Each structure stands twice: as structure tokens, then as C-alpha cells.
Amino acid sequence: MLARTRFVVLAFFAVQACVGIDVDTGDPRVGEEGRVRFGGGGCAAGSSTTLAVGSTQTLTLEPQSAALPADLTTASTTPTIIEARPGAAPDQVVLQANQAGSARIELHSAGGIWDYLEFHAEPAASVTFTAAPAVFAGATAYVKIDEVYGACGESCPLLGQGFLRWSAPALTPLRDSNGVAYFTAGATGDTRVEGREPSGGALLVDHPLRVVPVADAGALHAQVTIALPDESVLDPQPAPVEIPAGSLFLVQVQADAAGSTVPLAGADVTWTIEGDASAVALYDSGTEDPPEGPIFSALAPGSVELVAQIPLLGRTERFPLTITSP
């Protein structure tokens, strides 16, 4: 659980914003029988039972007293509004919001209802997102949805991912995965990335993007974001850096270009580690890497070079790192 929590922090989800939030006496995610909690959904929506229309959300079943039954199945009383199906793991359930309304999500065991909880769906009214202002032609552009809100704004965060309908002239859509929409940049020049709510068409993302010629790429740099062993996250800093053993860190390559900085998505960089093999390793989170780049684990004191191969630019760059004692 600690490793998973630290991964979520490092992947730039707003975990720190959860600190200090008042909690009601009753947990709205605990089933009506009190046997399970429907966990997941990030920070702002971590206690929400409302999904954005058109979205999908994987929730983890957290037993509150006894273990989950081996024969547990899931069902929705109104699948036309919210569908429910098993997840990739036995303790997961996937909800899909098809239209506005409510549905009771039931967990069945031994021929009866083991626990249940009512979920709702409503159109998203706003989102917060992260996206770079520039990208190289032929490179991967991305828009990362950080939080989703309903009609009452930040007071009503919504669950769900993958519901926005994207349009982006000069970009080719690749996929929408884990709350991140990926594109391949085409012709150089100024363009926009738009994301609309599916049921009413409201414009929720309107992001200007400059597509830069590859020939403009200058010096390469690496920004390193470090999650310390105590789970505090340091501000991004340029390599070379010193990193305490026991930390996790994320590395993103950036290039100077015509007086500005153009970040490269992790999909456009291949990394190898040279030097002390016991000091640093790629971190296996069990999920997809953040769009900015891979996560590494600082294992033990030593010195390494992270070698970035960037086929799009025809470049290889080395970034030295020192792992220090905790």
C-alpha cells in the first residue's frame, strides 16, 4: 500500500490536497451492510458516489471486517444508467456511467446480496487539467485530467475517466487511458486541443498548443521530481541531483527551442541505466507510467547515469545522478 500511495503522489495526483479536509462521521463509500468500502477515485473524488456521464471508474473493494467472499459477483439494478462489471483483479469492480440518474450497485454471494451502495451519474460541468504549451512535430502530446466537478463546482467532485470527446486539428488521437488523452503532433504551427462533455457538448478543455519543428530543438535538460521516503514531494529540479536512498523519482526530458522549453512525453524517450546497478532501478508500479516519464527507485548509495535515447530528435543524452544515504 505504501508503494502504491507513493506512486500516486509522484504521478502528480492531488494526494496532498486531501490533508486537512473535514470528514463526515459517516463514510459515503461504505456499503449499506457495512461489509465493504468502495475505494478509489483519487483525492477530491475519494468520497464521491457520483460519476461523470460517459465515464468509467475502477473501484477497489475494501473489506471492513471479514475477507471478501470467494464467489463474490457484482450487478447493477439499472445498467442503462450505470453498468457494473468485474475488474481485472478479484477485489475490483468497474462502473460505467451511461446517462444521468442513479443505480444500486450490488455485491452478491451465496445466492444473496452481500452488500450494496447507490451510485449516481451527472454531466461534468468543469475539469482541471495539465498540458504542455508546446510539442515537437511528430512527438506525443497529452492532456492529463486532474479533477472532474459537477454543477456545484469543487463542492461536488465526480468520479470517472475517459468521457471527454476530443478534437485537435493538426493532431492525431492515439488513446485516452487512465485520465490522460494522448495525441501525435502533426504540422507545425499553432493549434488547440478541445475536450467536450459527451451528453451536452459543453467545452471543458480548451488548450492552446504550439507545434514546434524538430529542427528547432536545442540543448536537452532533465527535470527530476523526487518523492522522499516520508512521502513528501520536492519541487522539480534539474539534473544532476542528489537523491536519498529509499526515494522514488520521475524524470522528464525537456529541450530548448526558439527561446522556450518544450517537454518530451515519456513515450518519446527510451531510458537505460549505466553505472552502479545496485543504486537505481525502474520502479514497477503495476500500472501505466505517468505521461511525463517513467518512475525510478533509488535503492542504495551510488552514482549512475540515466541515458535518454530520443529517436525523434536523433539524440542521446546522459544525465548523472547521485544516490545518497537516507
GROMACS .gro file of C-alpha atoms in nm:
model
  326
    1MET     CA    1   0.000   0.000   0.000
    2LEU     CA    2   0.288   0.237   0.079
    3ALA     CA    3   0.444   0.186  -0.262
    4ARG     CA    4   0.110   0.241  -0.433
    5THR     CA    5   0.047   0.559  -0.231
    6ARG     CA    6   0.389   0.696  -0.319
    7PHE     CA    7   0.334   0.618  -0.684
    8VAL     CA    8   0.008   0.809  -0.683
    9VAL     CA    9   0.178   1.107  -0.520
   10LEU     CA   10   0.463   1.102  -0.769
   11ALA     CA   11   0.224   1.073  -1.061
   12PHE     CA   12   0.104   1.422  -0.965
   13PHE     CA   13  -0.242   1.331  -0.839
   14ALA     CA   14  -0.358   1.575  -0.575
   15VAL     CA   15  -0.299   1.348  -0.276
   16GLN     CA   16  -0.153   1.628  -0.065
   17ALA     CA   17  -0.473   1.832  -0.108
   18CYS     CA   18  -0.655   1.567   0.097
   19VAL     CA   19  -0.473   1.668   0.413
   20GLY     CA   20  -0.691   1.873   0.644
   21ILE     CA   21  -1.020   1.809   0.463
   22ASP     CA   22  -1.308   1.765   0.708
   23VAL     CA   23  -1.461   1.419   0.704
   24ASP     CA   24  -1.825   1.349   0.789
   25THR     CA   25  -1.897   1.099   1.064
   26GLY     CA   26  -2.027   0.851   0.808
   27ASP     CA   27  -1.820   0.733   0.512
   28PRO     CA   28  -2.039   0.759   0.199
   29ARG     CA   29  -1.838   0.484   0.027
   30VAL     CA   30  -1.914   0.214   0.283
   31GLY     CA   31  -2.186  -0.026   0.171
   32GLU     CA   32  -2.525  -0.027   0.339
   33GLU     CA   33  -2.443  -0.357   0.512
   34GLY     CA   34  -2.111  -0.217   0.636
   35ARG     CA   35  -1.910  -0.507   0.495
   36VAL     CA   36  -1.713  -0.332   0.223
   37ARG     CA   37  -1.590   0.008   0.117
   38PHE     CA   38  -1.583   0.106  -0.250
   39GLY     CA   39  -1.237   0.265  -0.257
   40GLY     CA   40  -1.051   0.466  -0.519
   41GLY     CA   41  -1.109   0.767  -0.740
   42GLY     CA   42  -0.825   0.994  -0.632
   43CYS     CA   43  -0.823   1.274  -0.378
   44ALA     CA   44  -1.106   1.516  -0.449
   45ALA     CA   45  -1.344   1.239  -0.557
   46GLY     CA   46  -1.222   0.987  -0.299
   47SER     CA   47  -1.552   1.003  -0.110
   48SER     CA   48  -1.781   1.077  -0.403
   49THR     CA   49  -2.050   0.835  -0.519
   50THR     CA   50  -2.129   1.030  -0.837
   51LEU     CA   51  -1.974   0.957  -1.177
   52ALA     CA   52  -1.944   1.184  -1.478
   53VAL     CA   53  -2.179   1.076  -1.756
   54GLY     CA   54  -1.986   0.879  -2.018
   55SER     CA   55  -1.703   0.791  -1.780
   56THR     CA   56  -1.560   0.467  -1.647
   57GLN     CA   57  -1.417   0.417  -1.298
   58THR     CA   58  -1.242   0.119  -1.141
   59LEU     CA   59  -1.307   0.088  -0.767
   60THR     CA   60  -1.135  -0.139  -0.515
   61LEU     CA   61  -1.347  -0.340  -0.274
   62GLU     CA   62  -1.201  -0.285   0.073
   63PRO     CA   63  -1.342  -0.534   0.328
   64GLN     CA   64  -1.438  -0.372   0.658
   65SER     CA   65  -1.447  -0.680   0.881
   66ALA     CA   66  -1.426  -1.021   0.713
   67ALA     CA   67  -1.247  -1.112   0.390
   68LEU     CA   68  -1.424  -1.082   0.057
   69PRO     CA   69  -1.622  -1.397  -0.033
   70ALA     CA   70  -1.462  -1.614  -0.298
   71ASP     CA   71  -1.784  -1.627  -0.500
   72LEU     CA   72  -1.846  -1.250  -0.499
   73THR     CA   73  -2.017  -1.111  -0.809
   74THR     CA   74  -2.137  -0.762  -0.896
   75ALA     CA   75  -2.452  -0.629  -1.061
   76SER     CA   76  -2.635  -0.302  -1.122
   77THR     CA   77  -3.008  -0.258  -1.067
   78THR     CA   78  -3.019  -0.009  -1.357
   79PRO     CA   79  -2.742  -0.087  -1.607
   80THR     CA   80  -2.885   0.156  -1.862
   81ILE     CA   81  -2.773   0.430  -1.621
   82ILE     CA   82  -2.466   0.276  -1.453
   83GLU     CA   83  -2.322  -0.058  -1.561
   84ALA     CA   84  -2.118  -0.271  -1.322
   85ARG     CA   85  -1.872  -0.545  -1.418
   86PRO     CA   86  -1.579  -0.727  -1.258
   87GLY     CA   87  -1.241  -0.559  -1.271
   88ALA     CA   88  -0.902  -0.703  -1.361
   89ALA     CA   89  -0.850  -0.821  -1.001
   90PRO     CA   90  -1.094  -1.011  -0.776
   91ASP     CA   91  -1.125  -0.710  -0.546
   92GLN     CA   92  -1.216  -0.464  -0.822
   93VAL     CA   93  -1.541  -0.350  -0.978
   94VAL     CA   94  -1.571  -0.131  -1.288
   95LEU     CA   95  -1.855   0.120  -1.313
   96GLN     CA   96  -1.959   0.284  -1.640
   97ALA     CA   97  -2.197   0.581  -1.637
   98ASN     CA   98  -2.417   0.577  -1.947
   99GLN     CA   99  -2.663   0.854  -1.862
  100ALA     CA  100  -2.772   1.076  -1.574
  101GLY     CA  101  -2.956   0.907  -1.289
  102SER     CA  102  -2.897   0.659  -1.008
  103ALA     CA  103  -2.837   0.286  -0.977
  104ARG     CA  104  -2.779   0.050  -0.687
  105ILE     CA  105  -2.454  -0.145  -0.722
  106GLU     CA  106  -2.492  -0.484  -0.556
  107LEU     CA  107  -2.234  -0.740  -0.447
  108HIS     CA  108  -2.375  -1.093  -0.444
  109SER     CA  109  -2.254  -1.401  -0.256
  110ALA     CA  110  -2.411  -1.739  -0.177
  111GLY     CA  111  -2.717  -1.652  -0.382
  112GLY     CA  112  -2.796  -1.330  -0.195
  113ILE     CA  113  -2.697  -0.965  -0.160
  114TRP     CA  114  -2.376  -0.939   0.044
  115ASP     CA  115  -2.353  -0.558   0.034
  116TYR     CA  116  -2.473  -0.273  -0.184
  117LEU     CA  117  -2.443   0.102  -0.239
  118GLU     CA  118  -2.625   0.356  -0.453
  119PHE     CA  119  -2.421   0.546  -0.710
  120HIS     CA  120  -2.526   0.841  -0.925
  121ALA     CA  121  -2.431   0.991  -1.260
  122GLU     CA  122  -2.446   1.350  -1.380
  123PRO     CA  123  -2.282   1.553  -1.659
  124ALA     CA  124  -1.943   1.702  -1.577
  125ALA     CA  125  -1.951   2.081  -1.556
  126SER     CA  126  -1.577   2.155  -1.529
  127VAL     CA  127  -1.236   1.991  -1.512
  128THR     CA  128  -0.885   2.084  -1.412
  129PHE     CA  129  -0.606   1.957  -1.636
  130THR     CA  130  -0.233   1.958  -1.703
  131ALA     CA  131  -0.088   2.002  -2.052
  132ALA     CA  132   0.232   2.139  -2.203
  133PRO     CA  133   0.215   2.460  -2.409
  134ALA     CA  134   0.436   2.320  -2.686
  135VAL     CA  135   0.530   1.992  -2.852
  136PHE     CA  136   0.764   1.889  -3.134
  137ALA     CA  137   0.615   1.783  -3.466
  138GLY     CA  138   0.581   1.405  -3.467
  139ALA     CA  139   0.607   1.384  -3.087
  140THR     CA  140   0.347   1.276  -2.832
  141ALA     CA  141   0.122   1.545  -2.686
  142TYR     CA  142  -0.100   1.476  -2.389
  143VAL     CA  143  -0.370   1.632  -2.173
  144LYS     CA  144  -0.395   1.494  -1.820
  145ILE     CA  145  -0.729   1.540  -1.644
  146ASP     CA  146  -0.659   1.608  -1.278
  147GLU     CA  147  -1.006   1.658  -1.129
  148VAL     CA  148  -1.367   1.650  -1.253
  149TYR     CA  149  -1.650   1.853  -1.099
  150GLY     CA  150  -2.027   1.865  -1.126
  151ALA     CA  151  -2.266   2.160  -1.139
  152CYS     CA  152  -2.179   2.284  -0.788
  153GLY     CA  153  -1.808   2.310  -0.865
  154GLU     CA  154  -1.542   2.198  -0.621
  155SER     CA  155  -1.811   2.107  -0.368
  156CYS     CA  156  -1.917   1.813  -0.585
  157PRO     CA  157  -1.620   1.625  -0.735
  158LEU     CA  158  -1.707   1.346  -0.977
  159LEU     CA  159  -1.560   1.003  -1.034
  160GLY     CA  160  -1.469   0.874  -1.377
  161GLN     CA  161  -1.225   0.889  -1.666
  162GLY     CA  162  -1.225   0.872  -2.043
  163PHE     CA  163  -1.551   1.056  -2.103
  164LEU     CA  164  -1.439   1.369  -2.290
  165ARG     CA  165  -1.487   1.390  -2.668
  166TRP     CA  166  -1.162   1.524  -2.807
  167SER     CA  167  -1.088   1.732  -3.116
  168ALA     CA  168  -0.748   1.871  -3.210
  169PRO     CA  169  -0.659   2.000  -3.558
  170ALA     CA  170  -0.303   1.905  -3.658
  171LEU     CA  171  -0.301   1.624  -3.400
  172THR     CA  172  -0.381   1.256  -3.445
  173PRO     CA  173  -0.564   1.095  -3.149
  174LEU     CA  174  -0.385   0.793  -3.002
  175ARG     CA  175  -0.578   0.685  -2.691
  176ASP     CA  176  -0.748   0.802  -2.373
  177SER     CA  177  -0.612   0.600  -2.082
  178ASN     CA  178  -0.609   0.647  -1.703
  179GLY     CA  179  -0.733   1.004  -1.731
  180VAL     CA  180  -0.479   1.105  -1.997
  181ALA     CA  181  -0.556   1.176  -2.363
  182TYR     CA  182  -0.261   1.114  -2.598
  183PHE     CA  183  -0.206   1.257  -2.947
  184THR     CA  184   0.064   1.263  -3.213
  185ALA     CA  185   0.155   1.615  -3.321
  186GLY     CA  186   0.142   1.686  -3.694
  187ALA     CA  187   0.207   2.005  -3.890
  188THR     CA  188   0.394   2.287  -3.719
  189GLY     CA  189   0.212   2.598  -3.605
  190ASP     CA  190  -0.050   2.698  -3.351
  191THR     CA  191  -0.346   2.474  -3.279
  192ARG     CA  192  -0.592   2.395  -2.998
  193VAL     CA  193  -0.695   2.084  -2.810
  194GLU     CA  194  -1.063   2.076  -2.714
  195GLY     CA  195  -1.244   1.831  -2.489
  196ARG     CA  196  -1.624   1.832  -2.469
  197GLU     CA  197  -1.870   1.675  -2.227
  198PRO     CA  198  -2.048   1.395  -2.418
  199SER     CA  199  -2.412   1.443  -2.321
  200GLY     CA  200  -2.450   1.819  -2.366
  201GLY     CA  201  -2.139   1.917  -2.559
  202ALA     CA  202  -2.007   2.171  -2.307
  203LEU     CA  203  -1.647   2.275  -2.376
  204LEU     CA  204  -1.447   2.167  -2.070
  205VAL     CA  205  -1.093   2.171  -2.212
  206ASP     CA  206  -0.970   2.448  -2.442
  207HIS     CA  207  -0.591   2.431  -2.456
  208PRO     CA  208  -0.368   2.627  -2.697
  209LEU     CA  209  -0.074   2.425  -2.826
  210ARG     CA  210   0.225   2.523  -3.039
  211VAL     CA  211   0.374   2.252  -3.262
  212VAL     CA  212   0.747   2.320  -3.299
  213PRO     CA  213   0.975   2.199  -3.583
  214VAL     CA  214   1.218   1.927  -3.474
  215ALA     CA  215   1.498   2.130  -3.632
  216ASP     CA  216   1.447   2.395  -3.362
  217ALA     CA  217   1.547   2.156  -3.082
  218GLY     CA  218   1.846   2.282  -2.886
  219ALA     CA  219   2.005   2.177  -2.559
  220LEU     CA  220   1.843   1.895  -2.363
  221HIS     CA  221   1.772   1.903  -1.990
  222ALA     CA  222   1.609   1.670  -1.740
  223GLN     CA  223   1.367   1.775  -1.467
  224VAL     CA  224   1.361   1.539  -1.168
  225THR     CA  225   1.068   1.518  -0.927
  226ILE     CA  226   1.153   1.334  -0.605
  227ALA     CA  227   0.918   1.164  -0.358
  228LEU     CA  228   1.117   1.121  -0.037
  229PRO     CA  229   1.082   0.815   0.189
  230ASP     CA  230   0.847   1.015   0.416
  231GLU     CA  231   0.622   1.063   0.107
  232SER     CA  232   0.684   1.439   0.085
  233VAL     CA  233   0.738   1.555  -0.273
  234LEU     CA  234   1.010   1.804  -0.368
  235ASP     CA  235   0.969   2.065  -0.639
  236PRO     CA  236   1.108   1.955  -0.978
  237GLN     CA  237   1.479   2.031  -1.011
  238PRO     CA  238   1.726   1.998  -1.298
  239ALA     CA  239   1.971   1.709  -1.321
  240PRO     CA  240   2.232   1.642  -1.193
  241VAL     CA  241   2.076   1.596  -0.850
  242GLU     CA  242   2.138   1.407  -0.528
  243ILE     CA  243   1.858   1.170  -0.427
  244PRO     CA  244   1.827   0.997  -0.087
  245ALA     CA  245   1.809   0.618  -0.100
  246GLY     CA  246   1.455   0.495  -0.046
  247SER     CA  247   1.307   0.770  -0.263
  248LEU     CA  248   1.110   0.741  -0.583
  249PHE     CA  249   1.173   0.987  -0.864
  250LEU     CA  250   1.030   1.079  -1.200
  251VAL     CA  251   1.240   1.219  -1.486
  252GLN     CA  252   1.115   1.426  -1.779
  253VAL     CA  253   1.337   1.543  -2.065
  254GLN     CA  254   1.297   1.899  -2.193
  255ALA     CA  255   1.452   2.072  -2.494
  256ASP     CA  256   1.533   2.435  -2.554
  257ALA     CA  257   1.363   2.560  -2.870
  258ALA     CA  258   1.341   2.914  -3.006
  259GLY     CA  259   1.361   3.082  -2.668
  260SER     CA  260   1.121   2.846  -2.492
  261THR     CA  261   1.122   2.500  -2.338
  262VAL     CA  262   0.948   2.202  -2.499
  263PRO     CA  263   0.889   1.898  -2.273
  264LEU     CA  264   0.904   1.549  -2.419
  265ALA     CA  265   0.649   1.286  -2.322
  266GLY     CA  266   0.777   0.967  -2.168
  267ALA     CA  267   0.655   0.774  -2.473
  268ASP     CA  268   0.915   0.951  -2.688
  269VAL     CA  269   1.216   0.866  -2.470
  270THR     CA  270   1.385   0.530  -2.407
  271TRP     CA  271   1.584   0.508  -2.085
  272THR     CA  272   1.877   0.291  -1.980
  273ILE     CA  273   2.072   0.299  -1.654
  274GLU     CA  274   2.453   0.292  -1.656
  275GLY     CA  275   2.685   0.279  -1.357
  276ASP     CA  276   2.616   0.123  -1.019
  277ALA     CA  277   2.343  -0.131  -1.097
  278SER     CA  278   2.253  -0.163  -0.730
  279ALA     CA  279   2.178   0.209  -0.688
  280VAL     CA  280   1.882   0.273  -0.921
  281ALA     CA  281   1.614   0.064  -1.091
  282LEU     CA  282   1.295   0.127  -1.280
  283TYR     CA  283   1.002   0.122  -1.039
  284ASP     CA  284   0.731  -0.131  -1.119
  285SER     CA  285   0.405   0.026  -1.002
  286GLY     CA  286   0.187  -0.234  -1.170
  287THR     CA  287   0.017   0.042  -1.368
  288GLU     CA  288   0.095   0.263  -1.664
  289ASP     CA  289   0.373   0.520  -1.619
  290PRO     CA  290   0.276   0.887  -1.586
  291PRO     CA  291   0.276   1.067  -1.924
  292GLU     CA  292   0.578   1.276  -1.822
  293GLY     CA  293   0.808   0.977  -1.798
  294PRO     CA  294   0.897   0.664  -1.602
  295ILE     CA  295   0.939   0.633  -1.228
  296PHE     CA  296   1.271   0.516  -1.086
  297SER     CA  297   1.356   0.383  -0.741
  298ALA     CA  298   1.667   0.500  -0.554
  299LEU     CA  299   1.779   0.176  -0.392
  300ALA     CA  300   2.121   0.236  -0.235
  301PRO     CA  301   2.405   0.491  -0.231
  302GLY     CA  302   2.596   0.511  -0.558
  303SER     CA  303   2.639   0.701  -0.883
  304VAL     CA  304   2.461   0.637  -1.212
  305GLU     CA  305   2.392   0.795  -1.546
  306LEU     CA  306   2.043   0.787  -1.688
  307VAL     CA  307   2.081   0.762  -2.065
  308ALA     CA  308   1.795   0.906  -2.269
  309GLN     CA  309   1.759   0.795  -2.630
  310ILE     CA  310   1.525   1.018  -2.832
  311PRO     CA  311   1.474   0.879  -3.184
  312LEU     CA  312   1.254   1.172  -3.290
  313LEU     CA  313   1.542   1.415  -3.233
  314GLY     CA  314   1.817   1.168  -3.328
  315ARG     CA  315   1.981   1.242  -2.995
  316THR     CA  316   2.120   1.059  -2.692
  317GLU     CA  317   2.175   1.247  -2.367
  318ARG     CA  318   2.328   1.140  -2.035
  319PHE     CA  319   2.209   1.272  -1.701
  320PRO     CA  320   2.426   1.195  -1.393
  321LEU     CA  321   2.258   1.123  -1.060
  322THR     CA  322   2.399   1.053  -0.715
  323ILE     CA  323   2.212   0.839  -0.465
  324THR     CA  324   2.297   0.934  -0.108
  325SER     CA  325   2.243   0.763   0.226
  326PRO     CA  326   1.890   0.809   0.364
   0.00000   0.00000   0.00000
